Tab-separated table of C-alpha atoms in Angstrom:
chain	number	residue	atom	x	y	z
A	304	MET	CA	120.203	112.836	92.720
A	305	HIS	CA	122.141	109.758	93.816
A	306	HIS	CA	124.995	108.155	91.915
A	307	ARG	CA	124.032	104.949	90.146
A	308	HIS	CA	127.231	103.122	91.113
A	309	PRO	CA	127.780	101.540	94.553
A	310	ASP	CA	130.396	103.089	96.837
A	311	ILE	CA	130.739	100.061	99.141
A	312	ASP	CA	133.833	97.855	99.211
A	313	PRO	CA	132.630	94.442	97.932
A	314	GLN	CA	134.549	92.723	100.727
A	315	LEU	CA	132.156	94.302	103.215
A	316	LEU	CA	129.318	92.313	101.670
A	317	SER	CA	130.826	89.016	102.831
A	318	GLU	CA	130.432	87.622	106.340
A	319	THR	CA	133.337	87.812	108.729
A	320	GLU	CA	134.358	84.888	110.912
A	321	GLU	CA	132.784	86.596	113.936
A	322	GLN	CA	129.502	87.035	112.075
A	323	ARG	CA	129.483	83.366	111.057
A	324	GLU	CA	130.051	82.338	114.669
A	325	LEU	CA	127.232	84.632	115.796
A	326	ARG	CA	124.927	83.093	113.184
A	327	THR	CA	125.730	79.574	114.407
A	328	VAL	CA	125.083	80.516	118.032
A	329	LEU	CA	121.801	82.220	117.210
A	330	ARG	CA	120.535	79.451	114.946
A	331	ASP	CA	121.165	76.876	117.667
A	332	PHE	CA	119.566	79.168	120.245
A	333	PHE	CA	116.384	79.766	118.254
A	334	THR	CA	116.131	76.094	117.243
A	335	GLU	CA	116.192	75.030	120.879
A	336	GLU	CA	114.207	77.854	122.436
A	337	SER	CA	111.838	79.345	119.849
A	338	GLY	CA	110.401	76.710	117.544
A	339	PRO	CA	106.966	76.997	115.879
A	340	GLU	CA	105.174	75.525	118.901
A	341	ASP	CA	106.895	78.004	121.212
A	342	VAL	CA	105.815	80.850	118.943
A	343	ARG	CA	102.204	79.647	118.963
A	344	LYS	CA	102.207	79.282	122.747
A	345	HIS	CA	103.477	82.772	123.445
A	346	LEU	CA	101.175	84.450	120.937
A	347	ALA	CA	98.390	83.792	123.420
A	348	THR	CA	100.152	85.579	126.294
A	349	PRO	CA	99.437	89.220	127.234
A	350	ARG	CA	102.832	90.419	125.972
A	351	GLY	CA	102.874	88.222	122.885
A	352	HIS	CA	106.364	86.820	123.368
A	353	ASP	CA	108.533	84.965	125.870
A	354	GLU	CA	109.868	87.687	128.156
A	355	LYS	CA	112.420	85.349	129.732
A	356	LEU	CA	113.777	84.497	126.288
A	357	TRP	CA	113.913	88.216	125.469
A	358	ALA	CA	116.051	88.781	128.581
A	359	ARG	CA	118.309	85.848	127.716
A	360	LEU	CA	118.793	87.083	124.158
A	361	ALA	CA	119.924	90.434	125.551
A	362	GLY	CA	121.953	89.129	128.496
A	363	GLU	CA	123.514	85.884	127.279
A	364	ILE	CA	124.123	86.758	123.622
A	365	GLY	CA	123.952	90.546	123.703
A	366	VAL	CA	121.797	90.912	120.591
A	367	HIS	CA	120.032	94.081	121.728
A	368	GLY	CA	123.254	96.008	122.172
A	369	LEU	CA	125.125	94.838	119.081
A	370	ALA	CA	124.734	98.106	117.159
A	371	ILE	CA	124.661	100.407	120.202
A	372	PRO	CA	127.919	102.250	121.033
A	373	GLU	CA	129.786	101.172	124.147
A	374	GLU	CA	129.316	104.609	125.720
A	375	PHE	CA	125.582	103.873	125.840
A	376	GLY	CA	125.865	100.343	127.207
A	377	GLY	CA	126.131	98.462	123.927
A	378	SER	CA	128.789	96.264	122.394
A	379	GLY	CA	129.960	98.802	119.841
A	380	PHE	CA	129.632	96.533	116.820
A	381	THR	CA	127.814	97.625	113.664
A	382	PHE	CA	124.491	97.106	111.953
A	383	ALA	CA	126.134	94.250	110.021
A	384	GLU	CA	126.248	92.136	113.185
A	385	LEU	CA	122.718	93.120	114.118
A	386	ALA	CA	121.536	92.114	110.636
A	387	VAL	CA	122.828	88.586	111.263
A	388	ALA	CA	120.665	88.410	114.381
A	389	LEU	CA	117.665	89.803	112.512
A	390	GLU	CA	118.061	87.276	109.703
A	391	GLU	CA	118.153	84.402	112.180
A	392	SER	CA	115.182	85.814	114.088
A	393	GLY	CA	113.252	85.995	110.814
A	394	ARG	CA	114.211	82.442	110.021
A	395	ALA	CA	112.791	81.296	113.370
A	396	LEU	CA	109.800	83.668	113.165
A	397	TYR	CA	110.833	85.080	116.535
A	398	CYS	CA	107.875	87.137	117.732
A	399	ALA	CA	109.464	89.600	120.195
A	400	PRO	CA	109.758	93.313	119.226
A	401	LEU	CA	113.352	93.363	118.022
A	402	LEU	CA	112.553	95.458	114.948
A	403	PRO	CA	110.808	98.369	116.700
A	404	THR	CA	113.092	98.342	119.755
A	405	VAL	CA	116.664	97.705	118.652
A	406	VAL	CA	116.345	99.091	115.125
A	407	LEU	CA	113.718	101.811	114.763
A	408	ALA	CA	113.717	103.370	118.225
A	409	ALA	CA	117.434	102.881	118.881
A	410	HIS	CA	118.432	104.339	115.504
A	411	ALA	CA	116.051	107.257	115.912
A	412	LEU	CA	117.690	108.089	119.244
A	413	LEU	CA	121.218	107.720	117.871
A	414	ASP	CA	120.437	109.726	114.730
A	415	SER	CA	118.968	112.528	116.828
A	416	GLY	CA	122.359	113.307	118.338
A	417	ASP	CA	120.679	113.889	121.695
A	418	GLN	CA	123.282	112.604	124.153
A	419	GLN	CA	120.994	112.948	127.151
A	420	ALA	CA	118.184	110.922	125.572
A	421	CYS	CA	120.645	108.284	124.363
A	422	ALA	CA	122.184	107.979	127.839
A	423	ARG	CA	118.738	107.657	129.392
A	424	TYR	CA	117.239	105.023	127.105
A	425	LEU	CA	119.887	103.136	125.117
A	426	PRO	CA	121.509	101.296	128.058
A	427	ARG	CA	118.109	99.870	128.986
A	428	ILE	CA	117.449	98.882	125.378
A	429	ALA	CA	120.849	97.181	125.276
A	430	ASP	CA	120.287	95.159	128.454
A	431	GLY	CA	116.763	94.132	127.479
A	432	THR	CA	114.911	95.932	130.260
A	433	LEU	CA	113.227	98.479	127.962
A	434	THR	CA	111.094	97.835	124.900
A	435	ALA	CA	110.504	100.728	122.542
A	436	THR	CA	108.826	101.682	119.303
A	437	VAL	CA	108.210	104.664	117.038
A	438	ALA	CA	105.062	106.496	115.939
A	439	GLY	CA	104.239	109.049	113.255
A	440	PHE	CA	107.376	108.324	111.231
A	441	GLU	CA	105.808	107.486	107.884
A	442	GLU	CA	103.215	110.193	107.664
A	443	ALA	CA	103.997	113.246	105.558
A	444	ASP	CA	101.633	115.196	107.798
A	445	PRO	CA	102.072	113.770	111.308
A	446	GLY	CA	98.878	112.710	113.046
A	447	VAL	CA	100.355	113.821	116.365
A	448	ALA	CA	100.905	117.399	117.511
A	449	ALA	CA	103.079	118.629	120.371
A	450	GLU	CA	102.310	121.699	122.412
A	451	ARG	CA	103.918	123.372	125.368
A	452	SER	CA	102.368	122.835	128.782
A	453	GLY	CA	104.060	124.820	131.498
A	454	PRO	CA	107.764	124.007	131.452
A	455	GLY	CA	107.283	120.841	129.377
A	456	TRP	CA	105.501	119.396	126.370
A	457	VAL	CA	102.416	117.259	125.838
A	458	LEU	CA	101.279	115.242	122.826
A	459	ARG	CA	97.828	115.179	121.254
A	460	GLY	CA	96.508	113.108	118.363
A	461	ALA	CA	96.828	109.479	117.349
A	462	ALA	CA	99.036	107.055	115.447
A	463	ASP	CA	97.630	103.798	114.118
A	464	PHE	CA	99.200	100.390	113.506
A	465	VAL	CA	102.190	101.179	115.713
A	466	LEU	CA	104.524	98.199	115.999
A	467	ASP	CA	104.304	96.774	119.532
A	468	GLY	CA	102.310	99.891	120.329
A	469	ALA	CA	100.268	98.292	123.105
A	470	GLY	CA	103.237	96.978	125.063
A	471	ALA	CA	106.246	99.222	124.436
A	472	ASP	CA	107.701	101.023	127.456
A	473	LEU	CA	108.891	103.940	125.318
A	474	ILE	CA	107.486	105.537	122.165
A	475	VAL	CA	109.663	107.831	120.054
A	476	VAL	CA	107.115	110.085	118.383
A	477	ARG	CA	107.443	112.403	115.412
A	478	ALA	CA	105.046	115.225	116.195
A	479	GLU	CA	104.193	118.555	114.630
A	480	THR	CA	105.013	121.760	116.511
A	481	THR	CA	104.512	125.404	115.594
A	482	GLU	CA	108.089	125.340	114.285
A	483	GLY	CA	107.804	122.127	112.307
A	484	ALA	CA	108.134	118.424	112.994
A	485	ARG	CA	110.231	117.261	115.920
A	486	LEU	CA	110.962	114.037	117.816
A	487	PHE	CA	109.702	113.378	121.337
A	488	ALA	CA	110.176	110.587	123.835
A	489	CYS	CA	106.969	109.460	125.509
A	490	GLU	CA	106.729	106.905	128.309
A	491	PRO	CA	103.029	106.075	127.938
A	492	ALA	CA	100.607	106.077	130.864
A	493	GLY	CA	97.099	104.665	130.668
A	494	ASP	CA	95.193	107.878	131.388
A	495	THR	CA	96.976	110.126	128.875
A	496	CYS	CA	98.013	107.507	126.333
A	497	PRO	CA	95.402	104.769	125.806
A	498	ARG	CA	96.542	101.988	123.513
A	499	THR	CA	94.238	99.650	121.617
A	500	PRO	CA	95.622	96.434	120.069
A	501	ARG	CA	94.679	95.989	116.425
A	502	ARG	CA	93.671	92.683	114.904
A	503	VAL	CA	96.303	92.079	112.229
A	504	LEU	CA	97.117	89.328	109.747
A	505	ASP	CA	100.477	88.525	111.344
A	506	GLU	CA	99.944	87.902	115.040
A	507	THR	CA	103.696	87.460	115.546
A	508	ARG	CA	104.134	91.207	114.948
A	509	ARG	CA	101.652	93.037	117.140
A	510	GLN	CA	100.370	96.495	116.250
A	511	ALA	CA	98.122	98.994	118.020
A	512	LEU	CA	96.285	102.294	117.825
A	513	VAL	CA	98.080	104.748	120.148
A	514	GLU	CA	96.188	107.854	121.238
A	515	PHE	CA	97.843	110.848	122.863
A	516	ARG	CA	95.553	112.833	125.153
A	517	GLY	CA	97.892	115.337	126.690
A	518	ALA	CA	100.612	112.718	127.153
A	519	PRO	CA	103.787	114.198	128.715
A	520	ALA	CA	106.788	114.016	126.405
A	521	THR	CA	110.402	115.091	126.263
A	522	PRO	CA	111.973	116.613	123.123
A	523	VAL	CA	114.646	114.483	121.464
A	524	GLY	CA	117.205	116.389	119.419
A	525	GLU	CA	116.315	119.414	117.333
A	526	SER	CA	115.015	117.815	114.139
A	527	GLY	CA	112.078	115.748	113.001
A	528	GLU	CA	114.113	113.983	110.314
A	529	VAL	CA	113.501	110.219	110.417
A	530	THR	CA	114.408	109.037	106.905
A	531	ALA	CA	117.648	107.363	108.009
A	532	ALA	CA	115.923	105.507	110.840
A	533	LEU	CA	113.176	104.332	108.483
A	534	ASP	CA	115.730	103.152	105.932
A	535	ALA	CA	117.544	101.269	108.691
A	536	GLY	CA	114.179	99.662	109.462
A	537	ARG	CA	113.770	98.685	105.816
A	538	ALA	CA	117.242	97.136	105.760
A	539	ALA	CA	116.455	95.276	108.989
A	540	LEU	CA	113.159	94.004	107.604
A	541	ALA	CA	114.953	92.835	104.443
A	542	ALA	CA	117.336	90.772	106.598
A	543	GLU	CA	114.338	89.226	108.382
A	544	GLN	CA	112.736	88.419	105.037
A	545	VAL	CA	115.901	86.717	103.797
A	546	GLY	CA	115.896	84.556	106.924
A	547	GLY	CA	112.243	83.626	106.505
A	548	SER	CA	112.751	82.853	102.822
A	549	GLY	CA	115.722	80.649	103.679
A	550	HIS	CA	113.652	78.676	106.150
A	551	ALA	CA	110.833	78.229	103.632
A	552	LEU	CA	113.213	76.940	100.960
A	553	ASP	CA	115.130	74.599	103.289
A	554	ALA	CA	111.954	73.149	104.800
A	555	THR	CA	110.469	72.574	101.343
A	556	VAL	CA	113.611	70.943	99.955
A	557	GLU	CA	113.694	68.610	102.951
A	558	PHE	CA	110.038	67.687	102.470
A	559	VAL	CA	110.176	66.987	98.716
A	560	ALA	CA	113.225	64.781	99.242
A	561	GLN	CA	111.185	62.581	101.585
A	562	ARG	CA	107.648	62.692	100.158
A	563	GLN	CA	107.080	59.758	97.816
A	564	GLN	CA	104.779	59.759	94.783
A	565	PHE	CA	104.674	57.111	92.032
A	566	GLY	CA	107.466	55.270	93.815
A	567	ARG	CA	109.947	58.153	93.871
A	568	PRO	CA	110.582	61.381	95.854
A	569	ILE	CA	108.539	64.255	94.447
A	570	GLY	CA	111.707	66.334	94.520
A	571	SER	CA	113.036	64.213	91.656
A	572	PHE	CA	110.357	65.522	89.285
A	573	GLN	CA	111.630	68.192	86.933
A	574	ALA	CA	108.710	70.554	87.514
A	575	VAL	CA	109.386	70.589	91.251
A	576	LYS	CA	113.113	71.112	90.682
A	577	HIS	CA	112.406	74.102	88.455
A	578	ARG	CA	110.123	75.725	91.009
A	579	LEU	CA	112.658	75.321	93.786
A	580	ALA	CA	115.433	76.579	91.518
A	581	ASP	CA	113.398	79.737	90.908
A	582	VAL	CA	113.140	80.260	94.660
A	583	LEU	CA	116.880	79.747	95.087
A	584	VAL	CA	117.718	82.277	92.376
A	585	ALA	CA	115.360	84.801	93.929
A	586	LEU	CA	116.822	84.139	97.380
A	587	GLU	CA	120.371	84.769	96.184
A	588	ALA	CA	119.270	88.086	94.687
A	589	ALA	CA	117.566	88.963	97.968
A	590	ARG	CA	120.715	88.092	99.941
A	591	SER	CA	122.730	90.443	97.742
A	592	ALA	CA	120.236	93.283	98.066
A	593	SER	CA	120.011	92.791	101.828
A	594	ALA	CA	123.797	92.653	102.247
A	595	TYR	CA	124.232	95.904	100.337
A	596	ALA	CA	121.552	97.676	102.362
A	597	THR	CA	123.111	96.361	105.570
A	598	ALA	CA	126.537	97.675	104.568
A	599	CYS	CA	125.049	101.061	103.727
A	600	VAL	CA	123.468	101.327	107.183
A	601	ALA	CA	126.678	100.198	108.887
A	602	LEU	CA	128.759	102.799	107.028
A	603	ALA	CA	126.125	105.557	107.025
A	604	SER	CA	126.502	105.625	103.240
A	605	PRO	CA	124.657	108.272	101.204
A	606	GLN	CA	123.517	105.348	99.045
A	607	LEU	CA	121.314	104.060	101.883
A	608	PRO	CA	117.979	105.352	100.491
A	609	VAL	CA	118.617	103.572	97.179
A	610	ALA	CA	119.871	100.402	98.857
A	611	ALA	CA	117.019	100.295	101.373
A	612	SER	CA	114.281	100.643	98.771
A	613	ALA	CA	115.945	98.136	96.444
A	614	ALA	CA	116.206	95.629	99.291
A	615	ALA	CA	112.602	96.276	100.319
A	616	ALA	CA	111.292	95.541	96.834
A	617	VAL	CA	113.474	92.510	96.118
A	618	CYS	CA	113.241	90.835	99.520
A	619	SER	CA	109.473	91.329	99.824
A	620	GLU	CA	108.836	89.621	96.510
A	621	THR	CA	111.273	86.815	97.316
A	622	TYR	CA	109.565	86.138	100.640
A	623	ARG	CA	106.165	86.071	98.948
A	624	LEU	CA	107.425	83.546	96.361
A	625	ALA	CA	109.243	81.362	98.904
A	626	THR	CA	106.253	81.121	101.242
A	627	ALA	CA	103.860	80.419	98.370
A	628	GLU	CA	105.993	77.466	97.312
A	629	TYR	CA	106.358	76.448	100.970
A	630	VAL	CA	102.602	75.932	101.078
A	631	GLN	CA	102.058	74.561	97.571
A	632	LEU	CA	104.867	72.002	97.541
A	633	HIS	CA	103.856	70.650	100.924
A	634	GLY	CA	100.556	69.674	99.336
A	635	GLY	CA	97.529	69.211	101.576
A	636	ILE	CA	99.504	69.447	104.815
A	637	GLY	CA	100.758	72.896	103.826
A	638	PHE	CA	97.220	74.254	104.029
A	639	THR	CA	96.537	73.041	107.554
A	640	TRP	CA	96.479	75.218	110.669
A	641	GLU	CA	98.814	72.794	112.441
A	642	HIS	CA	101.638	73.231	109.945
A	643	PRO	CA	103.873	76.309	110.453
A	644	ALA	CA	103.775	77.350	106.776
A	645	HIS	CA	100.796	79.666	107.269
A	646	LEU	CA	102.673	81.578	109.986
A	647	TYR	CA	105.405	82.401	107.474
A	648	VAL	CA	102.846	83.309	104.804
A	649	ARG	CA	101.258	85.780	107.221
A	650	ARG	CA	104.623	87.285	108.114
A	651	ALA	CA	105.520	87.597	104.416
A	652	ARG	CA	102.252	89.310	103.516
A	653	SER	CA	102.381	91.767	106.398
A	654	SER	CA	106.070	92.560	105.920
A	655	GLU	CA	105.707	93.495	102.265
A	656	VAL	CA	103.529	96.484	103.176
A	657	LEU	CA	105.142	97.436	106.482
A	658	PHE	CA	107.330	100.290	105.206
A	659	GLY	CA	105.737	100.740	101.808
A	660	THR	CA	104.786	98.354	99.019
A	661	SER	CA	107.123	97.146	96.289
A	662	ASP	CA	105.462	99.596	93.891
A	663	HIS	CA	106.132	102.435	96.328
A	664	HIS	CA	109.798	101.505	96.560
A	665	ARG	CA	110.213	101.190	92.809
A	666	THR	CA	108.728	104.664	92.418
A	667	ARG	CA	111.074	105.967	95.107
A	668	LEU	CA	114.058	104.343	93.374
A	669	ALA	CA	113.129	105.961	90.080
A	670	GLU	CA	113.003	109.344	91.782
A	671	LEU	CA	116.278	108.817	93.650
A	672	VAL	CA	118.255	107.917	90.525
A	673	GLY	CA	116.717	110.698	88.460
A	674	LEU	CA	114.381	108.739	86.211
A	675	THR	CA	111.494	110.996	87.224
A	676	THR	CA	111.285	114.634	88.182
A	677	ARG	CA	109.198	114.186	91.356
A	678	PRO	CA	111.107	114.507	94.631
A	679	ALA	CA	111.817	111.230	96.459
A	680	ALA	CA	109.854	110.608	99.653
């Protein structure tokens, strides 16, 4: 059972000067290099994102290595700095695989304690030359099994809707062995690891069916425990959702201040003010929940499971509300394919089920704080 009271210093929930500077740099960068038209253009490419921009984000700004220790080629900052980058990427609807690569896969490797695997893969994640993802993490009974083959291991089975599954250079897989679940690193090859892109609602976050047909793999660490990595993913997704919600609110406020009806801006009507005020209140709650989850990841707090599920529930619902108002208060133009609002609606809808629904997280919270007797997942 977890304590009900936070154990995080409130000062850690506020941005530092360095984090504010990073936010300014990233907002300018995404505004110039990854606007809605850029996103649309690169969705049609084989990789689904601008690979040159991915390299620049890693090399010029160092986003990929922010939360990776210096001994493994990173900058040695914390998840708090990475969360700033994730929030700004969510605001811009950046479509490259930051979430699966620099959060899920990188945290799974770090949490494993496997120094050899970290030394092999993390420097390439940090410098942007390796994309990675995870598979089999959310299944109570993994759909992938590992078996010995000569001196090594091979994987058999399948994992569906794997983030960036069709393009990732590395897949960190949770697979079942005769001694229980364990992590493996798989560098997929076409003959032993066919990958089929799935048609999904949010084309800015590609997913795929990954099949393992005797795919060679290397054990990572000694455990199959992935809860901390998944909760880091939930905290990261919450930061993205806060960024997307912020964009939706700002764009809508700007529009209603300019759109005229009955000789006055529609933003001057009380009904519109009330709706936008509701979004603002929800957004502030989401910022708080996201900041707490971020701090828990950065400090490896035992409160992380509670914070991650709380952030997942609050930020998902805020993003849904903000994008709904983004469309509705833009009137007819908000429903058109040409307007970017529908891209944010798609991201909001897909994100709210990515690591479990709001109902799932509320149930998990009840179990974690002792309101039910069932064990927390």
